[in-house]
mmCIF file of C-alpha atoms in Angstrom:
data_model
loop_
_atom_site.group_PDB
_atom_site.id
_atom_site.type_symbol
_atom_site.label_atom_id
_atom_site.label_comp_id
_atom_site.label_asym_id
_atom_site.label_seq_id
_atom_site.Cartn_x
_atom_site.Cartn_y
_atom_site.Cartn_z
ATOM 1 C CA UNK A 1 -13.397 -1.877 8.729
ATOM 2 C CA UNK A 2 -11.051 1.214 7.685
ATOM 3 C CA UNK A 3 -7.243 0.097 7.559
ATOM 4 C CA UNK A 4 -4.311 2.015 7.434
ATOM 5 C CA UNK A 5 -1.663 1.739 4.721
ATOM 6 C CA UNK A 6 2.076 3.032 5.749
ATOM 7 C CA UNK A 7 5.134 2.755 3.667
ATOM 8 C CA UNK A 8 8.324 3.454 6.133
ATOM 9 C CA UNK A 9 12.357 3.466 5.465
ATOM 10 C CA UNK A 10 14.385 3.336 1.866
ATOM 11 C CA UNK A 11 12.198 3.714 -0.644
ATOM 12 C CA UNK A 12 12.183 0.211 -3.462
ATOM 13 C CA UNK A 13 10.852 -0.690 -6.641
ATOM 14 C CA UNK A 14 7.631 -2.744 -5.406
ATOM 15 C CA UNK A 15 5.709 -0.796 -2.575
ATOM 16 C CA UNK A 16 2.900 0.089 -5.343
ATOM 17 C CA UNK A 17 2.114 -2.789 -6.385
ATOM 18 C CA UNK A 18 2.024 -4.112 -2.756
ATOM 19 C CA UNK A 19 -0.443 -1.061 -1.983
ATOM 20 C CA UNK A 20 -2.393 -1.538 -4.827
ATOM 21 C CA UNK A 21 -2.859 -5.426 -4.083
ATOM 22 C CA UNK A 22 -4.085 -4.772 -0.637
ATOM 23 C CA UNK A 23 -6.759 -2.223 -2.023
ATOM 24 C CA UNK A 24 -8.154 -3.940 -5.062
ATOM 25 C CA UNK A 25 -8.593 -6.972 -2.983
ATOM 26 C CA UNK A 26 -9.707 -5.471 0.663
ATOM 27 C CA UNK A 27 -12.052 -3.297 -1.434
ATOM 28 C CA UNK A 28 -13.446 -5.617 -3.864
ATOM 29 C CA UNK A 29 -14.039 -8.593 -1.546
ATOM 30 C CA UNK A 30 -14.115 -7.283 1.170
ATOM 31 C CA UNK A 31 -15.389 -4.011 0.928
ATOM 32 C CA UNK A 32 -12.681 -1.931 3.286
ATOM 33 C CA UNK A 33 -11.749 1.608 3.685
ATOM 34 C CA UNK A 34 -8.290 3.014 3.023
ATOM 35 C CA UNK A 35 -5.953 5.397 4.494
ATOM 36 C CA UNK A 36 -3.240 6.065 3.179
ATOM 37 C CA UNK A 37 -0.650 7.261 5.679
ATOM 38 C CA UNK A 38 2.135 9.516 4.263
ATOM 39 C CA UNK A 39 6.026 9.531 4.903
ATOM 40 C CA UNK A 40 6.043 6.194 6.840
ATOM 41 C CA UNK A 41 5.471 6.542 10.474
ATOM 42 C CA UNK A 42 5.458 10.277 10.230
ATOM 43 C CA UNK A 43 1.747 10.183 8.281
ATOM 44 C CA UNK A 44 0.237 8.472 12.164
ATOM 45 C CA UNK A 45 2.047 10.307 14.513
ATOM 46 C CA UNK A 46 1.449 13.712 12.619
ATOM 47 C CA UNK A 47 -1.840 12.783 11.130
ATOM 48 C CA UNK A 48 -0.924 13.385 7.478
ATOM 49 C CA UNK A 49 -3.270 11.056 5.702
ATOM 50 C CA UNK A 50 -3.790 10.725 1.614
ATOM 51 C CA UNK A 51 -7.306 9.123 -0.044
ATOM 52 C CA UNK A 52 -6.418 5.210 -1.076
ATOM 53 C CA UNK A 53 -8.713 3.585 -2.996
ATOM 54 C CA UNK A 54 -8.958 1.948 -6.454
ATOM 55 C CA UNK A 55 -8.824 4.929 -8.655
ATOM 56 C CA UNK A 56 -5.403 5.897 -6.966
ATOM 57 C CA UNK A 57 -4.026 2.796 -7.127
ATOM 58 C CA UNK A 58 -4.643 2.539 -10.733
ATOM 59 C CA UNK A 59 -1.518 2.431 -12.989
ATOM 60 C CA UNK A 60 1.610 1.997 -10.441
ATOM 61 C CA UNK A 61 1.665 -1.192 -10.719
ATOM 62 C CA UNK A 62 4.909 -0.402 -12.830
ATOM 63 C CA UNK A 63 5.919 2.626 -10.658
ATOM 64 C CA UNK A 64 9.179 2.007 -9.071
ATOM 65 C CA UNK A 65 9.113 3.997 -5.287
ATOM 66 C CA UNK A 66 5.803 4.900 -3.387
ATOM 67 C CA UNK A 67 2.949 6.768 -3.794
ATOM 68 C CA UNK A 68 2.516 7.481 -0.337
ATOM 69 C CA UNK A 69 6.011 9.028 0.216
ATOM 70 C CA UNK A 70 8.169 7.520 2.876
ATOM 71 C CA UNK A 71 10.427 8.765 5.437
ATOM 72 C CA UNK A 72 13.008 6.983 8.299
ATOM 73 C CA UNK A 73 10.791 9.014 11.738
ATOM 74 C CA UNK A 74 10.542 6.863 14.862
ATOM 75 C CA UNK A 75 7.449 7.259 16.730
ATOM 76 C CA UNK A 76 9.083 5.707 19.656
ATOM 77 C CA UNK A 77 11.877 8.276 20.196
ATOM 78 C CA UNK A 78 9.632 11.190 20.100
ATOM 79 C CA UNK A 79 8.069 12.394 23.008
ATOM 80 C CA UNK A 80 4.317 11.289 23.071
ATOM 81 C CA UNK A 81 4.717 9.451 19.775
ATOM 82 C CA UNK A 82 3.155 6.564 21.021
ATOM 83 C CA UNK A 83 0.176 7.933 22.389
ATOM 84 C CA UNK A 84 -0.369 10.793 19.067
ATOM 85 C CA UNK A 85 -0.113 7.424 16.651
ATOM 86 C CA UNK A 86 -3.048 6.267 18.960
ATOM 87 C CA UNK A 87 -5.216 8.912 19.243
ATOM 88 C CA UNK A 88 -4.679 9.356 15.500
ATOM 89 C CA UNK A 89 -5.446 6.020 14.289
ATOM 90 C CA UNK A 90 -8.791 6.580 16.472
ATOM 91 C CA UNK A 91 -8.935 10.306 14.830
ATOM 92 C CA UNK A 92 -9.484 8.218 11.435
ATOM 93 C CA UNK A 93 -11.056 5.548 12.839
ATOM 94 C CA UNK A 94 -8.334 3.054 11.708
ATOM 95 C CA UNK A 95 -8.850 -0.442 13.002
ATOM 96 C CA UNK A 96 -5.208 -1.943 11.563
ATOM 97 C CA UNK A 97 -2.527 -0.606 9.922
ATOM 98 C CA UNK A 98 -0.498 -2.281 7.298
ATOM 99 C CA UNK A 99 2.850 -1.459 7.716
ATOM 100 C CA UNK A 100 5.359 -1.987 4.589
ATOM 101 C CA UNK A 101 9.100 -1.817 5.595
ATOM 102 C CA UNK A 102 12.337 -2.975 6.279
ATOM 103 C CA UNK A 103 14.351 -3.965 9.696
ATOM 104 C CA UNK A 104 13.228 -0.757 11.495
ATOM 105 C CA UNK A 105 10.164 0.446 9.826
ATOM 106 C CA UNK A 106 8.786 -2.926 11.387
ATOM 107 C CA UNK A 107 10.867 -2.983 14.459
ATOM 108 C CA UNK A 108 8.396 -0.344 15.702
ATOM 109 C CA UNK A 109 5.310 -2.102 14.102
ATOM 110 C CA UNK A 110 6.224 -4.850 16.167
ATOM 111 C CA UNK A 111 6.963 -2.683 19.526
ATOM 112 C CA UNK A 112 3.549 -1.034 18.838
ATOM 113 C CA UNK A 113 1.332 -4.818 18.187
ATOM 114 C CA UNK A 114 3.613 -6.011 20.748
ATOM 115 C CA UNK A 115 3.308 -3.216 23.433
ATOM 116 C CA UNK A 116 0.701 -1.120 22.908
ATOM 117 C CA UNK A 117 -2.194 -3.440 21.630
ATOM 118 C CA UNK A 118 -1.949 -1.536 18.438
ATOM 119 C CA UNK A 119 -2.779 -3.962 15.528
ATOM 120 C CA UNK A 120 -0.398 -3.939 12.484
ATOM 121 C CA UNK A 121 0.154 -6.702 9.896
ATOM 122 C CA UNK A 122 3.599 -6.491 8.110
ATOM 123 C CA UNK A 123 5.044 -7.258 4.776
ATOM 124 C CA UNK A 124 9.062 -7.107 3.957
ATOM 125 C CA UNK A 125 10.528 -4.697 2.304
ATOM 126 C CA UNK A 126 14.244 -4.123 2.119
ATOM 127 C CA UNK A 127 16.713 -4.049 -1.328
ATOM 128 C CA UNK A 128 19.216 -5.213 1.411
ATOM 129 C CA UNK A 129 17.604 -9.313 1.538
ATOM 130 C CA UNK A 130 18.066 -9.199 5.520
ATOM 131 C CA UNK A 131 15.197 -10.343 7.220
ATOM 132 C CA UNK A 132 15.583 -13.885 8.656
ATOM 133 C CA UNK A 133 11.920 -14.665 8.429
ATOM 134 C CA UNK A 134 11.427 -14.277 4.777
ATOM 135 C CA UNK A 135 13.410 -16.509 1.628
ATOM 136 C CA UNK A 136 12.991 -13.120 -0.446
ATOM 137 C CA UNK A 137 12.081 -9.679 0.143
ATOM 138 C CA UNK A 138 10.871 -7.666 -3.005
ATOM 139 C CA UNK A 139 13.261 -4.564 -3.919
ATOM 140 C CA UNK A 140 16.454 -6.763 -3.553
ATOM 141 C CA UNK A 141 16.145 -8.434 -6.996
ATOM 142 C CA UNK A 142 15.718 -5.222 -8.905
ATOM 143 C CA UNK A 143 18.296 -3.602 -7.554
ATOM 144 C CA UNK A 144 20.220 -6.841 -8.194
ATOM 145 C CA UNK A 145 19.439 -6.497 -11.669
ATOM 146 C CA UNK A 146 20.275 -3.544 -11.712
ATOM 147 C CA UNK A 147 24.242 -3.940 -10.667
ATOM 148 C CA UNK A 148 24.249 -6.666 -12.448
ATOM 149 C CA UNK A 149 23.352 -4.607 -15.771
ATOM 150 C CA UNK A 150 26.425 -1.599 -14.678
ATOM 151 C CA UNK A 151 29.126 -4.663 -13.535
ATOM 152 C CA UNK A 152 28.659 -5.375 -17.533
ATOM 153 C CA UNK A 153 28.866 -1.997 -18.814
ATOM 154 C CA UNK A 154 31.865 -1.318 -16.551
ATOM 155 C CA UNK A 155 33.644 -4.135 -17.812
ATOM 156 C CA UNK A 156 34.679 -3.109 -21.660
ATOM 157 C CA UNK A 157 35.665 0.334 -19.951
ATOM 158 C CA UNK A 158 37.819 -1.581 -17.940
ATOM 159 C CA UNK A 159 39.099 -3.397 -20.245
ATOM 160 C CA UNK A 160 39.852 -0.720 -22.805
ATOM 161 C CA UNK A 161 41.784 1.572 -20.530
ATOM 162 C CA UNK A 162 43.098 -1.609 -17.999
ATOM 163 C CA UNK A 163 42.443 -0.483 -15.351
ATOM 164 C CA UNK A 164 40.598 -1.538 -11.660
ATOM 165 C CA UNK A 165 36.858 -0.646 -11.274
ATOM 166 C CA UNK A 166 35.652 -0.814 -8.038
ATOM 167 C CA UNK A 167 32.020 -0.744 -7.839
ATOM 168 C CA UNK A 168 30.531 -0.305 -4.260
ATOM 169 C CA UNK A 169 26.864 -0.931 -3.731
ATOM 170 C CA UNK A 170 24.171 -1.219 -0.970
ATOM 171 C CA UNK A 171 24.833 -3.441 2.018
ATOM 172 C CA UNK A 172 24.730 -2.114 5.247
ATOM 173 C CA UNK A 173 25.387 -5.584 7.596
ATOM 174 C CA UNK A 174 25.055 -7.533 4.639
ATOM 175 C CA UNK A 175 26.279 -8.488 1.432
ATOM 176 C CA UNK A 176 23.689 -10.028 -0.516
ATOM 177 C CA UNK A 177 23.285 -6.905 -3.426
ATOM 178 C CA UNK A 178 27.538 -7.422 -3.683
ATOM 179 C CA UNK A 179 27.423 -11.203 -3.732
ATOM 180 C CA UNK A 180 24.721 -12.101 -6.437
ATOM 181 C CA UNK A 181 25.475 -9.049 -8.707
ATOM 182 C CA UNK A 182 28.651 -10.019 -8.830
ATOM 183 C CA UNK A 183 28.761 -13.533 -9.458
ATOM 184 C CA UNK A 184 25.978 -12.529 -11.978
ATOM 185 C CA UNK A 185 28.094 -9.862 -13.496
ATOM 186 C CA UNK A 186 31.375 -11.608 -13.705
ATOM 187 C CA UNK A 187 33.796 -9.449 -11.064
ATOM 188 C CA UNK A 188 36.564 -10.321 -9.823
ATOM 189 C CA UNK A 189 36.891 -9.895 -6.245
ATOM 190 C CA UNK A 190 33.458 -9.599 -4.017
ATOM 191 C CA UNK A 191 33.606 -8.198 -0.559
ATOM 192 C CA UNK A 192 30.468 -8.086 1.964
ATOM 193 C CA UNK A 193 30.167 -6.775 4.994
ATOM 194 C CA UNK A 194 30.121 -10.381 6.806
ATOM 195 C CA UNK A 195 33.870 -11.539 6.143
ATOM 196 C CA UNK A 196 36.822 -8.279 6.598
ATOM 197 C CA UNK A 197 38.744 -8.440 3.489
ATOM 198 C CA UNK A 198 42.851 -8.438 3.524
ATOM 199 C CA UNK A 199 43.372 -5.455 1.227
ATOM 200 C CA UNK A 200 46.754 -7.165 0.208
ATOM 201 C CA UNK A 201 44.881 -10.632 -1.295
ATOM 202 C CA UNK A 202 42.509 -7.958 -3.327
ATOM 203 C CA UNK A 203 45.838 -7.105 -4.534
ATOM 204 C CA UNK A 204 46.834 -10.208 -5.550
ATOM 205 C CA UNK A 205 43.928 -10.824 -6.928
ATOM 206 C CA UNK A 206 44.160 -8.045 -9.211
ATOM 207 C CA UNK A 207 48.061 -8.036 -9.875
ATOM 208 C CA UNK A 208 47.115 -11.825 -10.605
ATOM 209 C CA UNK A 209 44.132 -10.348 -13.636
ATOM 210 C CA UNK A 210 46.426 -8.031 -15.247
ATOM 211 C CA UNK A 211 49.366 -10.843 -15.986
ATOM 212 C CA UNK A 212 46.639 -11.874 -18.500
ATOM 213 C CA UNK A 213 45.820 -9.205 -20.118
ATOM 214 C CA UNK A 214 42.115 -8.163 -18.264
ATOM 215 C CA UNK A 215 41.623 -5.924 -16.516
ATOM 216 C CA UNK A 216 39.846 -6.622 -13.536
ATOM 217 C CA UNK A 217 36.071 -5.481 -12.050
ATOM 218 C CA UNK A 218 36.281 -4.747 -7.877
ATOM 219 C CA UNK A 219 32.497 -4.649 -6.205
ATOM 220 C CA UNK A 220 32.268 -4.572 -2.514
ATOM 221 C CA UNK A 221 29.124 -3.335 -0.395
ATOM 222 C CA UNK A 222 29.143 -0.064 2.011
ATOM 223 C CA UNK A 223 29.802 -1.927 4.976
ATOM 224 C CA UNK A 224 32.616 -4.240 4.148
ATOM 225 C CA UNK A 225 35.627 -3.430 6.321
ATOM 226 C CA UNK A 226 39.389 -4.194 5.946
ATOM 227 C CA UNK A 227 40.988 -6.986 8.807
ATOM 228 C CA UNK A 228 43.388 -3.823 10.254
ATOM 229 C CA UNK A 229 40.344 -1.322 9.927
ATOM 230 C CA UNK A 230 36.981 0.427 10.190
ATOM 231 C CA UNK A 231 33.822 1.061 8.496
ATOM 232 C CA UNK A 232 34.584 3.759 6.134
ATOM 233 C CA UNK A 233 31.451 6.172 7.079
ATOM 234 C CA UNK A 234 30.083 9.298 5.085
ATOM 235 C CA UNK A 235 29.952 11.823 8.672
ATOM 236 C CA UNK A 236 28.866 10.257 12.190
ATOM 237 C CA UNK A 237 25.289 11.532 12.024
ATOM 238 C CA UNK A 238 23.023 9.079 13.091
ATOM 239 C CA UNK A 239 19.212 8.653 11.839
ATOM 240 C CA UNK A 240 15.797 8.273 13.955
ATOM 241 C CA UNK A 241 17.054 4.710 14.393
ATOM 242 C CA UNK A 242 20.658 5.086 15.207
ATOM 243 C CA UNK A 243 22.676 4.625 11.965
ATOM 244 C CA UNK A 244 25.289 5.842 11.056
ATOM 245 C CA UNK A 245 25.566 6.938 7.350
ATOM 246 C CA UNK A 246 27.717 5.104 5.311
ATOM 247 C CA UNK A 247 29.608 6.002 1.466
ATOM 248 C CA UNK A 248 32.883 6.325 0.637
ATOM 249 C CA UNK A 249 35.365 2.499 1.442
ATOM 250 C CA UNK A 250 35.333 1.884 -2.602
ATOM 251 C CA UNK A 251 36.835 5.146 -2.815
ATOM 252 C CA UNK A 252 39.357 4.358 -0.576
ATOM 253 C CA UNK A 253 39.873 0.888 -1.414
ATOM 254 C CA UNK A 254 40.443 1.762 -5.263
ATOM 255 C CA UNK A 255 43.574 4.470 -3.422
ATOM 256 C CA UNK A 256 44.713 1.427 -1.630
ATOM 257 C CA UNK A 257 44.657 -0.584 -4.934
ATOM 258 C CA UNK A 258 46.447 2.424 -6.995
ATOM 259 C CA UNK A 259 48.905 2.445 -4.709
ATOM 260 C CA UNK A 260 50.057 -0.525 -3.683
ATOM 261 C CA UNK A 261 49.972 -1.956 -6.823
ATOM 262 C CA UNK A 262 50.682 1.342 -9.365
ATOM 263 C CA UNK A 263 47.791 0.925 -11.815
ATOM 264 C CA UNK A 264 44.895 3.097 -12.437
ATOM 265 C CA UNK A 265 41.845 2.208 -10.092
ATOM 266 C CA UNK A 266 38.662 4.242 -10.254
ATOM 267 C CA UNK A 267 35.011 3.886 -8.471
ATOM 268 C CA UNK A 268 31.940 3.839 -8.970
ATOM 269 C CA UNK A 269 29.224 4.217 -6.427
ATOM 270 C CA UNK A 270 25.755 3.018 -8.001
ATOM 271 C CA UNK A 271 24.157 4.186 -4.188
ATOM 272 C CA UNK A 272 20.161 5.331 -4.927
ATOM 273 C CA UNK A 273 20.011 4.020 -8.716
ATOM 274 C CA UNK A 274 19.610 0.721 -6.868
ATOM 275 C CA UNK A 275 16.896 1.655 -4.997
ATOM 276 C CA UNK A 276 14.799 3.949 -8.334
ATOM 277 C CA UNK A 277 13.194 2.770 -11.402
ATOM 278 C CA UNK A 278 10.477 0.036 -12.146
ATOM 279 C CA UNK A 279 10.487 -3.395 -10.329
ATOM 280 C CA UNK A 280 11.270 -6.224 -11.400
ATOM 281 C CA UNK A 281 9.216 -9.649 -13.154
ATOM 282 C CA UNK A 282 9.868 -11.154 -9.874
ATOM 283 C CA UNK A 283 9.537 -8.215 -7.594
ATOM 284 C CA UNK A 284 6.229 -7.509 -8.920
ATOM 285 C CA UNK A 285 4.965 -10.274 -8.357
ATOM 286 C CA UNK A 286 5.989 -11.016 -4.818
ATOM 287 C CA UNK A 287 5.363 -7.785 -3.801
ATOM 288 C CA UNK A 288 1.557 -7.618 -5.467
ATOM 289 C CA UNK A 289 1.032 -11.583 -3.061
ATOM 290 C CA UNK A 290 2.528 -9.975 -0.269
ATOM 291 C CA UNK A 291 -0.591 -7.506 -0.636
ATOM 292 C CA UNK A 292 -2.689 -10.404 -1.144
ATOM 293 C CA UNK A 293 -1.987 -12.302 1.711
ATOM 294 C CA UNK A 294 -1.780 -9.160 3.849
ATOM 295 C CA UNK A 295 -5.139 -8.151 3.834
ATOM 296 C CA UNK A 296 -6.573 -11.565 4.114
ATOM 297 C CA UNK A 297 -4.203 -10.737 7.793
ATOM 298 C CA UNK A 298 -5.932 -8.439 8.759
ATOM 299 C CA UNK A 299 -9.676 -10.364 7.659
ATOM 300 C CA UNK A 300 -8.318 -12.503 9.528
ATOM 301 C CA UNK A 301 -7.482 -10.273 13.074
ATOM 302 C CA UNK A 302 -4.511 -11.860 13.197
ATOM 303 C CA UNK A 303 -2.075 -8.949 13.838
ATOM 304 C CA UNK A 304 0.984 -9.237 15.092
ATOM 305 C CA UNK A 305 2.292 -10.741 11.998
ATOM 306 C CA UNK A 306 4.003 -10.395 8.687
ATOM 307 C CA UNK A 307 3.748 -12.228 5.539
ATOM 308 C CA UNK A 308 6.715 -14.127 4.741
ATOM 309 C CA UNK A 309 8.042 -15.980 1.087
ATOM 310 C CA UNK A 310 9.113 -19.802 2.015
ATOM 311 C CA UNK A 311 9.922 -21.693 -0.889
ATOM 312 C CA UNK A 312 6.916 -20.530 -2.940
ATOM 313 C CA UNK A 313 4.922 -20.102 -0.245
ATOM 314 C CA UNK A 314 3.032 -17.102 1.492
ATOM 315 C CA UNK A 315 2.951 -17.512 5.259
ATOM 316 C CA UNK A 316 3.122 -16.013 8.674
ATOM 317 C CA UNK A 317 5.188 -15.183 11.154
ATOM 318 C CA UNK A 318 5.474 -13.547 14.569
ATOM 319 C CA UNK A 319 6.473 -9.810 13.723
ATOM 320 C CA UNK A 320 9.348 -10.082 16.933
ATOM 321 C CA UNK A 321 10.255 -13.145 14.800
ATOM 322 C CA UNK A 322 10.816 -11.278 11.248
ATOM 323 C CA UNK A 323 13.749 -8.797 13.340
ATOM 324 C CA UNK A 324 14.976 -10.245 15.893
ATOM 325 C CA UNK A 325 17.891 -10.730 13.654
ATOM 326 C CA UNK A 326 19.758 -10.048 10.500
ATOM 327 C CA UNK A 327 19.960 -12.577 7.862
ATOM 328 C CA UNK A 328 23.308 -12.437 6.714
ATOM 329 C CA UNK A 329 25.963 -13.898 3.666
ATOM 330 C CA UNK A 330 26.652 -18.033 5.102
ATOM 331 C CA UNK A 331 30.077 -18.428 4.509
ATOM 332 C CA UNK A 332 29.988 -21.277 2.766
ATOM 333 C CA UNK A 333 27.623 -18.981 0.499
ATOM 334 C CA UNK A 334 30.703 -16.682 -0.448
ATOM 335 C CA UNK A 335 32.719 -19.449 -0.253
ATOM 336 C CA UNK A 336 31.427 -20.731 -3.810
ATOM 337 C CA UNK A 337 32.354 -16.973 -5.301
ATOM 338 C CA UNK A 338 35.541 -17.304 -3.890
ATOM 339 C CA UNK A 339 37.024 -19.713 -7.330
ATOM 340 C CA UNK A 340 36.511 -16.779 -9.574
ATOM 341 C CA UNK A 341 38.532 -14.879 -7.600
ATOM 342 C CA UNK A 342 41.797 -13.239 -8.854
#
């Protein structure tokens, strides 16, 4: 069997670990051949491939990013996109496709599998940890570690200058990174997309910390919104999946805090730093296991499925279930962090 592999959407640490596991087990135990498609769904759409064998995956386990490249290409929005994908899969004699990605990438895999009969297996990747069918996605743990280290470092400079530091982390619709890193980093306020925030309440929490000579840290997800406002956008541009570009809510909040409290406030936007660099041990472990089980699903011809973590077990779930809704922060879980606000 010849198997195609692609990585789509935003890059994250652990992608190369999945590719390595798929190829190593597929070649060594099943004698499969592999074709790497470049830049997500653009690869099968345009027939852009790279060789993918055991020598190609040596030494990539600790590397961030993806050796296959990534993009937010959506073949479902391209004229004759599905037909072109099918033709290129036939051209390269690809009998099965492993798609590694988040909601958007796996949404395409779901449609191609369920509606067009293209045999796909999905692997869940997103630093946002917002896929409902799996306990964790790889990339999330690394992103949280990076954000937590940044918060730790910002505490000392905030205390030295007695100023407010607002830390903006990724999280369009789900505040998992903000919640985990904020709690782990000892933030005094954590703001997530799931709960609209009151700016006056945030300012009250900030001022309460200054009263005890303590410089506050505010962690805010990029998709968080005030009660009387809308999502802050970088611009109105939409990508091929209909997403707007987010950025700026941290800067906006810092200005509001400064104008309402008279306290100096600065912003740190972590941005793509959260996506880059060496994957954590947990993400390497999880990504490797996902890859091993994904190629087993191909062997079993159990297509239209995604591998998922349930407890410590890797299971298979329908792709449709994996993408039908986002996993967001439960209000009860968010309330636990409220003990440390102010």
